[in-house]
PDB file of C-alpha atoms in Angstrom:
ATOM      1  CA  GLN A   1     171.488 -84.157  91.627  1.00  0.00           C
ATOM      2  CA  SER A   2     172.031 -82.492  95.640  1.00  0.00           C
ATOM      3  CA  VAL A   3     174.629 -82.039  96.614  1.00  0.00           C
ATOM      4  CA  LEU A   4     172.830 -83.486 100.188  1.00  0.00           C
ATOM      5  CA  THR A   5     171.494 -87.010  99.488  1.00  0.00           C
ATOM      6  CA  GLN A   6     168.594 -87.343 101.307  1.00  0.00           C
ATOM      7  CA  PRO A   7     165.779 -90.150 101.257  1.00  0.00           C
ATOM      8  CA  PRO A   8     162.695 -89.330  98.626  1.00  0.00           C
ATOM      9  CA  SER A   9     160.542 -90.268 101.333  1.00  0.00           C
ATOM     10  CA  ALA A  10     159.239 -91.707 104.368  1.00  0.00           C
ATOM     11  CA  SER A  11     156.152 -92.830 106.191  1.00  0.00           C
ATOM     12  CA  GLY A  12     155.224 -93.932 109.530  1.00  0.00           C
ATOM     13  CA  THR A  13     150.979 -94.337 111.650  1.00  0.00           C
ATOM     14  CA  PRO A  14     149.615 -91.485 113.920  1.00  0.00           C
ATOM     15  CA  GLY A  15     152.189 -91.100 116.955  1.00  0.00           C
ATOM     16  CA  GLN A  16     155.035 -93.234 115.415  1.00  0.00           C
ATOM     17  CA  ARG A  17     158.034 -91.816 114.811  1.00  0.00           C
ATOM     18  CA  VAL A  18     159.958 -90.990 111.995  1.00  0.00           C
ATOM     19  CA  THR A  19     163.741 -90.538 110.970  1.00  0.00           C
ATOM     20  CA  ILE A  20     164.587 -88.174 108.178  1.00  0.00           C
ATOM     21  CA  SER A  21     168.282 -88.397 107.268  1.00  0.00           C
ATOM     22  CA  CYS A  22     170.638 -85.989 105.471  1.00  0.00           C
ATOM     23  CA  SER A  23     174.175 -87.138 103.612  1.00  0.00           C
ATOM     24  CA  GLY A  24     176.942 -84.651 102.765  1.00  0.00           C
ATOM     25  CA  SER A  25     180.421 -83.963 103.226  1.00  0.00           C
ATOM     26  CA  ARG A  26     183.052 -82.790 104.953  1.00  0.00           C
ATOM     27  CA  SER A  27     183.334 -78.488 103.129  1.00  0.00           C
ATOM     28  CA  ASN A  28     178.919 -78.802 103.579  1.00  0.00           C
ATOM     29  CA  ILE A  29     177.925 -80.611 106.886  1.00  0.00           C
ATOM     30  CA  GLY A  30     180.683 -81.232 109.165  1.00  0.00           C
ATOM     31  CA  SER A  31     182.268 -77.860 109.032  1.00  0.00           C
ATOM     32  CA  ASN A  32     178.756 -76.305 109.423  1.00  0.00           C
ATOM     33  CA  THR A  33     175.516 -76.593 110.809  1.00  0.00           C
ATOM     34  CA  VAL A  34     172.184 -78.093 109.365  1.00  0.00           C
ATOM     35  CA  ASN A  35     169.165 -75.853 109.145  1.00  0.00           C
ATOM     36  CA  TRP A  36     165.773 -78.229 108.673  1.00  0.00           C
ATOM     37  CA  TYR A  37     163.097 -77.172 106.422  1.00  0.00           C
ATOM     38  CA  GLN A  38     159.386 -78.487 106.267  1.00  0.00           C
ATOM     39  CA  GLN A  39     157.224 -77.340 103.325  1.00  0.00           C
ATOM     40  CA  LEU A  40     153.027 -77.868 103.247  1.00  0.00           C
ATOM     41  CA  PRO A  41     151.447 -77.932  99.974  1.00  0.00           C
ATOM     42  CA  GLY A  42     150.987 -74.923  97.832  1.00  0.00           C
ATOM     43  CA  THR A  43     152.576 -72.615 100.885  1.00  0.00           C
ATOM     44  CA  ALA A  44     156.614 -72.464 101.481  1.00  0.00           C
ATOM     45  CA  PRO A  45     158.925 -73.704 103.033  1.00  0.00           C
ATOM     46  CA  LYS A  46     158.732 -72.819 106.781  1.00  0.00           C
ATOM     47  CA  LEU A  47     162.027 -73.195 109.326  1.00  0.00           C
ATOM     48  CA  LEU A  48     161.613 -76.570 110.947  1.00  0.00           C
ATOM     49  CA  MET A  49     165.156 -77.189 112.959  1.00  0.00           C
ATOM     50  CA  HIS A  50     168.262 -74.656 113.329  1.00  0.00           C
ATOM     51  CA  THR A  51     172.095 -74.871 114.277  1.00  0.00           C
ATOM     52  CA  ASP A  52     171.961 -77.986 113.574  1.00  0.00           C
ATOM     53  CA  THR A  53     169.475 -79.061 116.818  1.00  0.00           C
ATOM     54  CA  GLN A  54     168.015 -75.716 117.501  1.00  0.00           C
ATOM     55  CA  ARG A  55     163.286 -75.719 116.940  1.00  0.00           C
ATOM     56  CA  PRO A  56     162.978 -71.996 116.718  1.00  0.00           C
ATOM     57  CA  SER A  57     159.715 -70.778 118.753  1.00  0.00           C
ATOM     58  CA  GLY A  58     156.409 -72.260 117.901  1.00  0.00           C
ATOM     59  CA  VAL A  59     158.231 -75.749 117.071  1.00  0.00           C
ATOM     60  CA  PRO A  60     156.196 -78.978 119.094  1.00  0.00           C
ATOM     61  CA  ASP A  61     159.453 -80.393 120.712  1.00  0.00           C
ATOM     62  CA  ARG A  62     157.721 -83.699 119.023  1.00  0.00           C
ATOM     63  CA  PHE A  63     160.367 -82.418 116.133  1.00  0.00           C
ATOM     64  CA  SER A  64     164.206 -83.023 117.724  1.00  0.00           C
ATOM     65  CA  GLY A  65     167.242 -82.680 115.442  1.00  0.00           C
ATOM     66  CA  SER A  66     170.626 -84.066 115.135  1.00  0.00           C
ATOM     67  CA  LYS A  67     174.006 -83.964 113.374  1.00  0.00           C
ATOM     68  CA  SER A  68     176.953 -86.608 113.485  1.00  0.00           C
ATOM     69  CA  GLY A  69     180.043 -85.643 111.723  1.00  0.00           C
ATOM     70  CA  THR A  70     178.947 -85.292 107.213  1.00  0.00           C
ATOM     71  CA  SER A  71     175.355 -87.025 108.282  1.00  0.00           C
ATOM     72  CA  ALA A  72     171.881 -85.305 109.626  1.00  0.00           C
ATOM     73  CA  SER A  73     168.754 -86.047 111.213  1.00  0.00           C
ATOM     74  CA  LEU A  74     165.480 -84.696 111.754  1.00  0.00           C
ATOM     75  CA  ALA A  75     163.328 -87.282 114.489  1.00  0.00           C
ATOM     76  CA  ILE A  76     159.377 -86.814 114.816  1.00  0.00           C
ATOM     77  CA  SER A  77     158.324 -88.119 117.772  1.00  0.00           C
ATOM     78  CA  GLY A  78     154.208 -88.548 117.973  1.00  0.00           C
ATOM     79  CA  LEU A  79     153.625 -88.135 113.679  1.00  0.00           C
ATOM     80  CA  GLN A  80     150.722 -86.248 113.220  1.00  0.00           C
ATOM     81  CA  SER A  81     148.785 -86.387 109.954  1.00  0.00           C
ATOM     82  CA  GLU A  82     149.647 -82.776 109.360  1.00  0.00           C
ATOM     83  CA  ASP A  83     153.974 -83.149 110.021  1.00  0.00           C
ATOM     84  CA  GLU A  84     152.571 -84.877 105.990  1.00  0.00           C
ATOM     85  CA  ALA A  85     154.726 -82.244 103.923  1.00  0.00           C
ATOM     86  CA  HIS A  86     158.305 -82.599 102.035  1.00  0.00           C
ATOM     87  CA  TYR A  87     161.580 -81.435 104.050  1.00  0.00           C
ATOM     88  CA  TYR A  88     164.929 -80.315 103.117  1.00  0.00           C
ATOM     89  CA  CYS A  89     167.965 -80.433 105.068  1.00  0.00           C
ATOM     90  CA  ALA A  90     170.262 -77.296 104.146  1.00  0.00           C
ATOM     91  CA  ALA A  91     174.117 -75.819 105.009  1.00  0.00           C
ATOM     92  CA  TRP A  92     176.265 -73.958 103.695  1.00  0.00           C
ATOM     93  CA  ASP A  93     179.868 -75.674 101.360  1.00  0.00           C
ATOM     94  CA  ASP A  94     182.974 -73.720 101.681  1.00  0.00           C
ATOM     95  CA  SER A  95     183.717 -75.417  98.766  1.00  0.00           C
ATOM     96  CA  LEU A  96     180.775 -74.334  96.736  1.00  0.00           C
ATOM     97  CA  SER A  97     180.457 -70.841  98.551  1.00  0.00           C
ATOM     98  CA  GLY A  98     176.915 -71.373  98.632  1.00  0.00           C
ATOM     99  CA  LEU A  99     174.341 -72.996 100.253  1.00  0.00           C
ATOM    100  CA  VAL A 100     173.313 -76.011  99.521  1.00  0.00           C
ATOM    101  CA  PHE A 101     169.790 -78.106 100.222  1.00  0.00           C
ATOM    102  CA  GLY A 102     168.604 -81.578 100.146  1.00  0.00           C
ATOM    103  CA  GLY A 103     166.508 -83.148  97.813  1.00  0.00           C
ATOM    104  CA  GLY A 104     163.471 -83.374 100.566  1.00  0.00           C
ATOM    105  CA  THR A 105     162.203 -86.196 102.054  1.00  0.00           C
ATOM    106  CA  LYS A 106     158.470 -86.342 101.375  1.00  0.00           C
ATOM    107  CA  LEU A 107     156.533 -87.942 104.367  1.00  0.00           C
ATOM    108  CA  SER A 108     153.759 -89.225 104.219  1.00  0.00           C
ATOM    109  CA  VAL A 109     151.643 -89.750 107.323  1.00  0.00           C
ATOM    110  CA  LEU A 110     149.268 -92.851 106.444  1.00  0.00           C
TER     111      LEU A 110
ATOM    112  CA  GLN B   1     154.429 -59.582 112.405  1.00  0.00           C
ATOM    113  CA  VAL B   2     157.472 -59.999 110.344  1.00  0.00           C
ATOM    114  CA  ARG B   3     156.218 -59.968 107.494  1.00  0.00           C
ATOM    115  CA  LEU B   4     157.439 -60.364 103.153  1.00  0.00           C
ATOM    116  CA  VAL B   5     155.172 -59.693 100.355  1.00  0.00           C
ATOM    117  CA  GLN B   6     156.488 -60.629  97.253  1.00  0.00           C
ATOM    118  CA  SER B   7     154.925 -59.291  93.673  1.00  0.00           C
ATOM    119  CA  GLY B   8     152.937 -61.013  90.907  1.00  0.00           C
ATOM    120  CA  ALA B   9     153.412 -64.627  88.803  1.00  0.00           C
ATOM    121  CA  GLU B  10     155.312 -62.952  85.779  1.00  0.00           C
ATOM    122  CA  VAL B  11     155.568 -65.197  82.256  1.00  0.00           C
ATOM    123  CA  ARG B  12     158.133 -63.687  79.449  1.00  0.00           C
ATOM    124  CA  GLU B  13     159.484 -65.299  76.219  1.00  0.00           C
ATOM    125  CA  PRO B  14     163.427 -67.267  76.915  1.00  0.00           C
ATOM    126  CA  GLY B  15     165.619 -64.490  76.257  1.00  0.00           C
ATOM    127  CA  ALA B  16     163.840 -61.620  79.237  1.00  0.00           C
ATOM    128  CA  SER B  17     164.515 -60.453  81.766  1.00  0.00           C
ATOM    129  CA  VAL B  18     161.881 -60.465  85.032  1.00  0.00           C
ATOM    130  CA  ARG B  19     162.204 -58.501  88.522  1.00  0.00           C
ATOM    131  CA  VAL B  20     160.728 -59.731  91.531  1.00  0.00           C
ATOM    132  CA  SER B  21     160.309 -57.932  94.206  1.00  0.00           C
ATOM    133  CA  CYS B  22     159.873 -58.324  97.991  1.00  0.00           C
ATOM    134  CA  LYS B  23     158.397 -56.121 100.013  1.00  0.00           C
ATOM    135  CA  ALA B  24     159.841 -56.235 104.316  1.00  0.00           C
ATOM    136  CA  SER B  25     157.083 -55.535 106.929  1.00  0.00           C
ATOM    137  CA  GLY B  26     157.204 -55.523 110.966  1.00  0.00           C
ATOM    138  CA  TYR B  27     160.947 -55.189 111.278  1.00  0.00           C
ATOM    139  CA  THR B  28     163.668 -52.863 111.555  1.00  0.00           C
ATOM    140  CA  PHE B  29     164.092 -53.301 107.213  1.00  0.00           C
ATOM    141  CA  SER B  30     167.965 -52.021 107.441  1.00  0.00           C
ATOM    142  CA  SER B  31     168.347 -54.673 109.892  1.00  0.00           C
ATOM    143  CA  HIS B  32     169.119 -57.365 108.315  1.00  0.00           C
ATOM    144  CA  TYR B  33     169.937 -59.766 105.007  1.00  0.00           C
ATOM    145  CA  ILE B  34     167.743 -60.707 103.079  1.00  0.00           C
ATOM    146  CA  HIS B  35     167.969 -64.280 100.351  1.00  0.00           C
ATOM    147  CA  TRP B  36     166.667 -65.563  97.603  1.00  0.00           C
ATOM    148  CA  VAL B  37     165.807 -68.396  96.892  1.00  0.00           C
ATOM    149  CA  ARG B  38     164.055 -70.767  94.028  1.00  0.00           C
ATOM    150  CA  GLN B  39     161.954 -73.741  93.727  1.00  0.00           C
ATOM    151  CA  ALA B  40     161.139 -75.888  89.777  1.00  0.00           C
ATOM    152  CA  PRO B  41     158.230 -77.251  89.707  1.00  0.00           C
ATOM    153  CA  GLY B  42     158.639 -80.873  91.726  1.00  0.00           C
ATOM    154  CA  GLN B  43     162.302 -79.903  93.164  1.00  0.00           C
ATOM    155  CA  GLY B  44     163.803 -78.805  96.060  1.00  0.00           C
ATOM    156  CA  PRO B  45     165.024 -75.413  96.727  1.00  0.00           C
ATOM    157  CA  GLU B  46     167.813 -74.013  95.386  1.00  0.00           C
ATOM    158  CA  TRP B  47     169.605 -70.808  96.677  1.00  0.00           C
ATOM    159  CA  MET B  48     170.307 -67.751  94.667  1.00  0.00           C
ATOM    160  CA  GLY B  49     172.433 -65.389  96.259  1.00  0.00           C
ATOM    161  CA  VAL B  50     172.083 -62.695  99.634  1.00  0.00           C
ATOM    162  CA  VAL B  51     172.034 -59.123 100.107  1.00  0.00           C
ATOM    163  CA  ASN B  52     173.041 -57.392 102.702  1.00  0.00           C
ATOM    164  CA  PRO B  53     171.356 -55.067 105.270  1.00  0.00           C
ATOM    165  CA  THR B  54     172.595 -52.271 103.415  1.00  0.00           C
ATOM    166  CA  GLY B  55     172.881 -53.150 100.146  1.00  0.00           C
ATOM    167  CA  LYS B  56     175.883 -52.391  99.257  1.00  0.00           C
ATOM    168  CA  SER B  57     177.694 -55.997  99.268  1.00  0.00           C
ATOM    169  CA  THR B  58     175.656 -58.704  97.354  1.00  0.00           C
ATOM    170  CA  SER B  59     176.998 -62.192  96.947  1.00  0.00           C
ATOM    171  CA  TYR B  60     175.102 -64.573  94.248  1.00  0.00           C
ATOM    172  CA  ALA B  61     175.261 -68.825  94.052  1.00  0.00           C
ATOM    173  CA  LYS B  62     178.038 -69.102  91.044  1.00  0.00           C
ATOM    174  CA  PRO B  63     175.388 -70.531  88.903  1.00  0.00           C
ATOM    175  CA  PHE B  64     173.697 -67.461  88.598  1.00  0.00           C
ATOM    176  CA  GLN B  65     176.671 -65.242  88.882  1.00  0.00           C
ATOM    177  CA  GLY B  66     176.773 -62.785  85.978  1.00  0.00           C
ATOM    178  CA  ARG B  67     172.509 -62.713  85.621  1.00  0.00           C
ATOM    179  CA  VAL B  68     171.536 -61.957  88.424  1.00  0.00           C
ATOM    180  CA  THR B  69     171.067 -59.213  90.576  1.00  0.00           C
ATOM    181  CA  MET B  70     170.030 -58.156  94.272  1.00  0.00           C
ATOM    182  CA  THR B  71     169.591 -55.163  95.822  1.00  0.00           C
ATOM    183  CA  ARG B  72     167.063 -52.697  97.970  1.00  0.00           C
ATOM    184  CA  ASP B  73     165.505 -50.118  98.636  1.00  0.00           C
ATOM    185  CA  THR B  74     165.207 -49.045 102.080  1.00  0.00           C
ATOM    186  CA  SER B  75     163.261 -45.980 101.953  1.00  0.00           C
ATOM    187  CA  THR B  76     160.384 -48.751 101.043  1.00  0.00           C
ATOM    188  CA  SER B  77     161.908 -52.143 102.649  1.00  0.00           C
ATOM    189  CA  THR B  78     161.584 -53.235  99.370  1.00  0.00           C
ATOM    190  CA  ALA B  79     164.390 -56.377  98.403  1.00  0.00           C
ATOM    191  CA  TYR B  80     164.246 -56.604  94.557  1.00  0.00           C
ATOM    192  CA  MET B  81     165.590 -59.732  92.291  1.00  0.00           C
ATOM    193  CA  GLU B  82     166.691 -58.887  88.259  1.00  0.00           C
ATOM    194  CA  LEU B  83     166.853 -62.849  86.993  1.00  0.00           C
ATOM    195  CA  THR B  84     168.493 -62.505  82.784  1.00  0.00           C
ATOM    196  CA  SER B  85     169.322 -63.940  79.574  1.00  0.00           C
ATOM    197  CA  LEU B  86     165.526 -65.815  80.462  1.00  0.00           C
ATOM    198  CA  SER B  87     165.119 -69.617  79.777  1.00  0.00           C
ATOM    199  CA  SER B  88     162.791 -72.533  80.221  1.00  0.00           C
ATOM    200  CA  GLU B  89     164.884 -73.966  82.834  1.00  0.00           C
ATOM    201  CA  ASP B  90     164.336 -70.722  85.611  1.00  0.00           C
ATOM    202  CA  THR B  91     160.285 -71.543  85.635  1.00  0.00           C
ATOM    203  CA  ALA B  92     160.283 -72.009  88.533  1.00  0.00           C
ATOM    204  CA  ILE B  93     158.587 -70.551  91.930  1.00  0.00           C
ATOM    205  CA  TYR B  94     161.055 -67.517  93.556  1.00  0.00           C
ATOM    206  CA  TYR B  95     161.249 -66.557  97.160  1.00  0.00           C
ATOM    207  CA  CYS B  96     162.249 -64.559  99.070  1.00  0.00           C
ATOM    208  CA  THR B  97     163.552 -64.458 103.014  1.00  0.00           C
ATOM    209  CA  ARG B  98     165.358 -62.950 105.924  1.00  0.00           C
ATOM    210  CA  ASP B  99     168.290 -64.370 107.921  1.00  0.00           C
ATOM    211  CA  PRO B 100     166.022 -63.678 111.049  1.00  0.00           C
ATOM    212  CA  LEU B 101     168.976 -62.672 113.490  1.00  0.00           C
ATOM    213  CA  PRO B 102     170.283 -58.780 113.083  1.00  0.00           C
ATOM    214  CA  PHE B 103     172.888 -57.446 110.903  1.00  0.00           C
ATOM    215  CA  GLN B 104     174.019 -61.610 111.150  1.00  0.00           C
ATOM    216  CA  ARG B 105     174.123 -63.677 108.585  1.00  0.00           C
ATOM    217  CA  TYR B 106     173.913 -67.133 109.667  1.00  0.00           C
ATOM    218  CA  ASN B 107     172.080 -68.426 105.969  1.00  0.00           C
ATOM    219  CA  ARG B 108     169.324 -69.242 107.617  1.00  0.00           C
ATOM    220  CA  PHE B 109     165.564 -68.501 106.610  1.00  0.00           C
ATOM    221  CA  ASP B 110     162.634 -67.672 108.479  1.00  0.00           C
ATOM    222  CA  PRO B 111     160.760 -66.107 107.083  1.00  0.00           C
ATOM    223  CA  TRP B 112     159.226 -66.853 103.693  1.00  0.00           C
ATOM    224  CA  GLY B 113     157.201 -64.682 101.678  1.00  0.00           C
ATOM    225  CA  GLN B 114     154.565 -66.922  99.616  1.00  0.00           C
ATOM    226  CA  GLY B 115     156.327 -67.242  96.118  1.00  0.00           C
ATOM    227  CA  THR B 116     156.300 -65.572  92.114  1.00  0.00           C
ATOM    228  CA  LEU B 117     156.528 -68.007  89.551  1.00  0.00           C
ATOM    229  CA  VAL B 118     157.922 -66.767  86.725  1.00  0.00           C
ATOM    230  CA  THR B 119     157.237 -69.024  83.886  1.00  0.00           C
ATOM    231  CA  VAL B 120     159.111 -69.181  81.304  1.00  0.00           C
ATOM    232  CA  SER B 121     157.446 -70.062  77.177  1.00  0.00           C
ATOM    233  CA  SER B 122     157.704 -69.091  73.985  1.00  0.00           C
TER     234      SER B 122
END
């Protein structure tokens, strides 16, 4: 059972907009910033979003992040087939004194 | 470009230890925190801990305290993670990764090494 809760799956058709949620608590998302990682099949995770809403250089502006209270979201607009991957949220947890990940969401592009 | 290249796959028996290496290139190794994250088959990532730029300070996740040691060698730009008392539950891909801003620890990971598969089996 992960400390951060994500839906196990999400899907959309090319061109659609999808949103992936990440629910936590006051000790993690409520107190610290959220980062998102994209993991393509058979590869290492890649930083997709940091500090709740900031895109690293090279990440398309189709990806956006938001946070409110103890929940965060990753939105992908103009869905493309290459977006098919697992997505993980992560945040520091003050109670655990450790970095916690969500269980991951597998995004399928139909 | 910034690269982290890890050592190859390992197979160990239960009770044994394993050491994974992570060689950095393309940046000033002694300026950045190095984290270790593992991912069991079909599971999400799990943070194991971090070593500071000088190697003199570490912080380990509670599940691994007493069993993990993270070190670094500035002369070879290589970081190491040793895990002892292995069990089948330690079978996973182990990744090294970097906090991208020099001397800052934001617990943000970019880039990641290619991963090292550690299999624990009798």
